[in-house]
Amino acid sequence: MTTQEDFEAASQRAQQLPTKPSNMVLLQLYALYKQATDGDVTGDRPGGFDFKAIAKYDAWSGLKGTSQEAARQQYVELVSELAG
């Protein structure tokens, strides 16, 4: 079980990774963080040509139904993996 302190520490470590992750990994980090802190995505999917916002919404939406605890655990594991 991941504690809130573990999650917050991982959040800080994510800001100081030795190399910048790929865009796909950044989206995964974003989605896991949002799911862990806010739960399931709310609101309408962005439209138009805001491709960054659409990608972020879709990544977060893909985790719909994942518990906040499970998202925290996955986030901590991913950051640990990236940090080496």
mmCIF file of C-alpha atoms in Angstrom:
data_model
loop_
_atom_site.group_PDB
_atom_site.id
_atom_site.type_symbol
_atom_site.label_atom_id
_atom_site.label_comp_id
_atom_site.label_asym_id
_atom_site.label_seq_id
_atom_site.Cartn_x
_atom_site.Cartn_y
_atom_site.Cartn_z
ATOM 1 C CA MET A 1 0.000 0.000 0.000
ATOM 2 C CA THR A 2 1.333 3.398 -0.991
ATOM 3 C CA THR A 3 1.036 6.174 1.543
ATOM 4 C CA GLN A 4 0.237 9.770 0.723
ATOM 5 C CA GLU A 5 3.792 10.645 1.777
ATOM 6 C CA ASP A 6 5.225 8.116 -0.713
ATOM 7 C CA PHE A 7 3.059 9.644 -3.427
ATOM 8 C CA GLU A 8 4.111 13.200 -2.609
ATOM 9 C CA ALA A 9 7.785 12.173 -2.525
ATOM 10 C CA ALA A 10 7.380 10.506 -5.938
ATOM 11 C CA SER A 11 5.747 13.678 -7.235
ATOM 12 C CA GLN A 12 8.814 15.667 -6.169
ATOM 13 C CA ARG A 13 11.187 13.089 -7.692
ATOM 14 C CA ALA A 14 9.244 13.219 -10.964
ATOM 15 C CA GLN A 15 10.211 16.895 -11.264
ATOM 16 C CA GLN A 16 13.913 15.987 -10.994
ATOM 17 C CA LEU A 17 14.294 12.963 -13.277
ATOM 18 C CA PRO A 18 17.777 12.574 -14.788
ATOM 19 C CA THR A 19 16.385 12.574 -18.356
ATOM 20 C CA LYS A 20 13.140 13.905 -19.766
ATOM 21 C CA PRO A 21 10.687 11.050 -20.408
ATOM 22 C CA SER A 22 9.017 10.582 -23.778
ATOM 23 C CA ASN A 23 5.721 12.338 -24.429
ATOM 24 C CA MET A 24 3.856 9.049 -23.960
ATOM 25 C CA VAL A 25 5.437 8.529 -20.534
ATOM 26 C CA LEU A 26 4.722 12.149 -19.595
ATOM 27 C CA LEU A 27 1.061 11.586 -20.504
ATOM 28 C CA GLN A 28 1.028 8.432 -18.386
ATOM 29 C CA LEU A 29 2.517 10.321 -15.437
ATOM 30 C CA TYR A 30 -0.035 13.104 -15.881
ATOM 31 C CA ALA A 31 -2.972 10.703 -16.093
ATOM 32 C CA LEU A 32 -1.877 8.683 -13.063
ATOM 33 C CA TYR A 33 -1.304 11.852 -11.049
ATOM 34 C CA LYS A 34 -4.733 13.268 -11.938
ATOM 35 C CA GLN A 35 -6.467 9.947 -11.238
ATOM 36 C CA ALA A 36 -4.659 9.665 -7.906
ATOM 37 C CA THR A 37 -5.504 13.197 -6.812
ATOM 38 C CA ASP A 38 -8.886 13.903 -8.441
ATOM 39 C CA GLY A 39 -10.382 10.502 -9.300
ATOM 40 C CA ASP A 40 -12.222 9.884 -12.560
ATOM 41 C CA VAL A 41 -12.071 12.525 -15.266
ATOM 42 C CA THR A 42 -14.913 15.037 -15.347
ATOM 43 C CA GLY A 43 -16.114 17.524 -17.896
ATOM 44 C CA ASP A 44 -16.295 17.337 -21.643
ATOM 45 C CA ARG A 45 -13.485 16.268 -23.907
ATOM 46 C CA PRO A 46 -11.735 19.320 -25.369
ATOM 47 C CA GLY A 47 -12.438 19.985 -28.999
ATOM 48 C CA GLY A 48 -10.921 21.903 -31.822
ATOM 49 C CA PHE A 49 -7.201 21.995 -32.365
ATOM 50 C CA ASP A 50 -5.996 21.883 -28.757
ATOM 51 C CA PHE A 51 -4.246 18.571 -29.335
ATOM 52 C CA LYS A 52 -2.278 18.722 -26.078
ATOM 53 C CA ALA A 53 -5.443 19.132 -23.996
ATOM 54 C CA ILE A 54 -7.156 16.348 -25.958
ATOM 55 C CA ALA A 55 -4.225 13.975 -25.389
ATOM 56 C CA LYS A 56 -4.167 14.762 -21.664
ATOM 57 C CA TYR A 57 -7.930 14.280 -21.352
ATOM 58 C CA ASP A 58 -7.813 10.980 -23.253
ATOM 59 C CA ALA A 59 -4.910 9.672 -21.149
ATOM 60 C CA TRP A 60 -6.740 10.519 -17.934
ATOM 61 C CA SER A 61 -10.037 9.180 -19.265
ATOM 62 C CA GLY A 62 -8.307 5.878 -20.039
ATOM 63 C CA LEU A 63 -7.872 5.342 -16.290
ATOM 64 C CA LYS A 64 -11.574 5.760 -15.542
ATOM 65 C CA GLY A 65 -12.612 3.320 -12.843
ATOM 66 C CA THR A 66 -9.087 2.961 -11.436
ATOM 67 C CA SER A 67 -9.103 3.620 -7.710
ATOM 68 C CA GLN A 68 -7.121 6.564 -6.413
ATOM 69 C CA GLU A 69 -5.032 4.166 -4.297
ATOM 70 C CA ALA A 70 -4.174 2.019 -7.336
ATOM 71 C CA ALA A 71 -3.268 5.140 -9.345
ATOM 72 C CA ARG A 72 -1.002 6.358 -6.512
ATOM 73 C CA GLN A 73 0.728 2.964 -6.416
ATOM 74 C CA GLN A 74 1.236 2.907 -10.205
ATOM 75 C CA TYR A 75 2.508 6.488 -10.175
ATOM 76 C CA VAL A 76 5.065 5.735 -7.439
ATOM 77 C CA GLU A 77 6.218 2.600 -9.282
ATOM 78 C CA LEU A 78 6.589 4.443 -12.594
ATOM 79 C CA VAL A 79 8.548 7.315 -11.050
ATOM 80 C CA SER A 80 10.813 4.828 -9.259
ATOM 81 C CA GLU A 81 11.419 3.039 -12.551
ATOM 82 C CA LEU A 82 12.221 6.304 -14.350
ATOM 83 C CA ALA A 83 14.459 7.591 -11.565
ATOM 84 C CA GLY A 84 16.536 4.428 -11.711
#
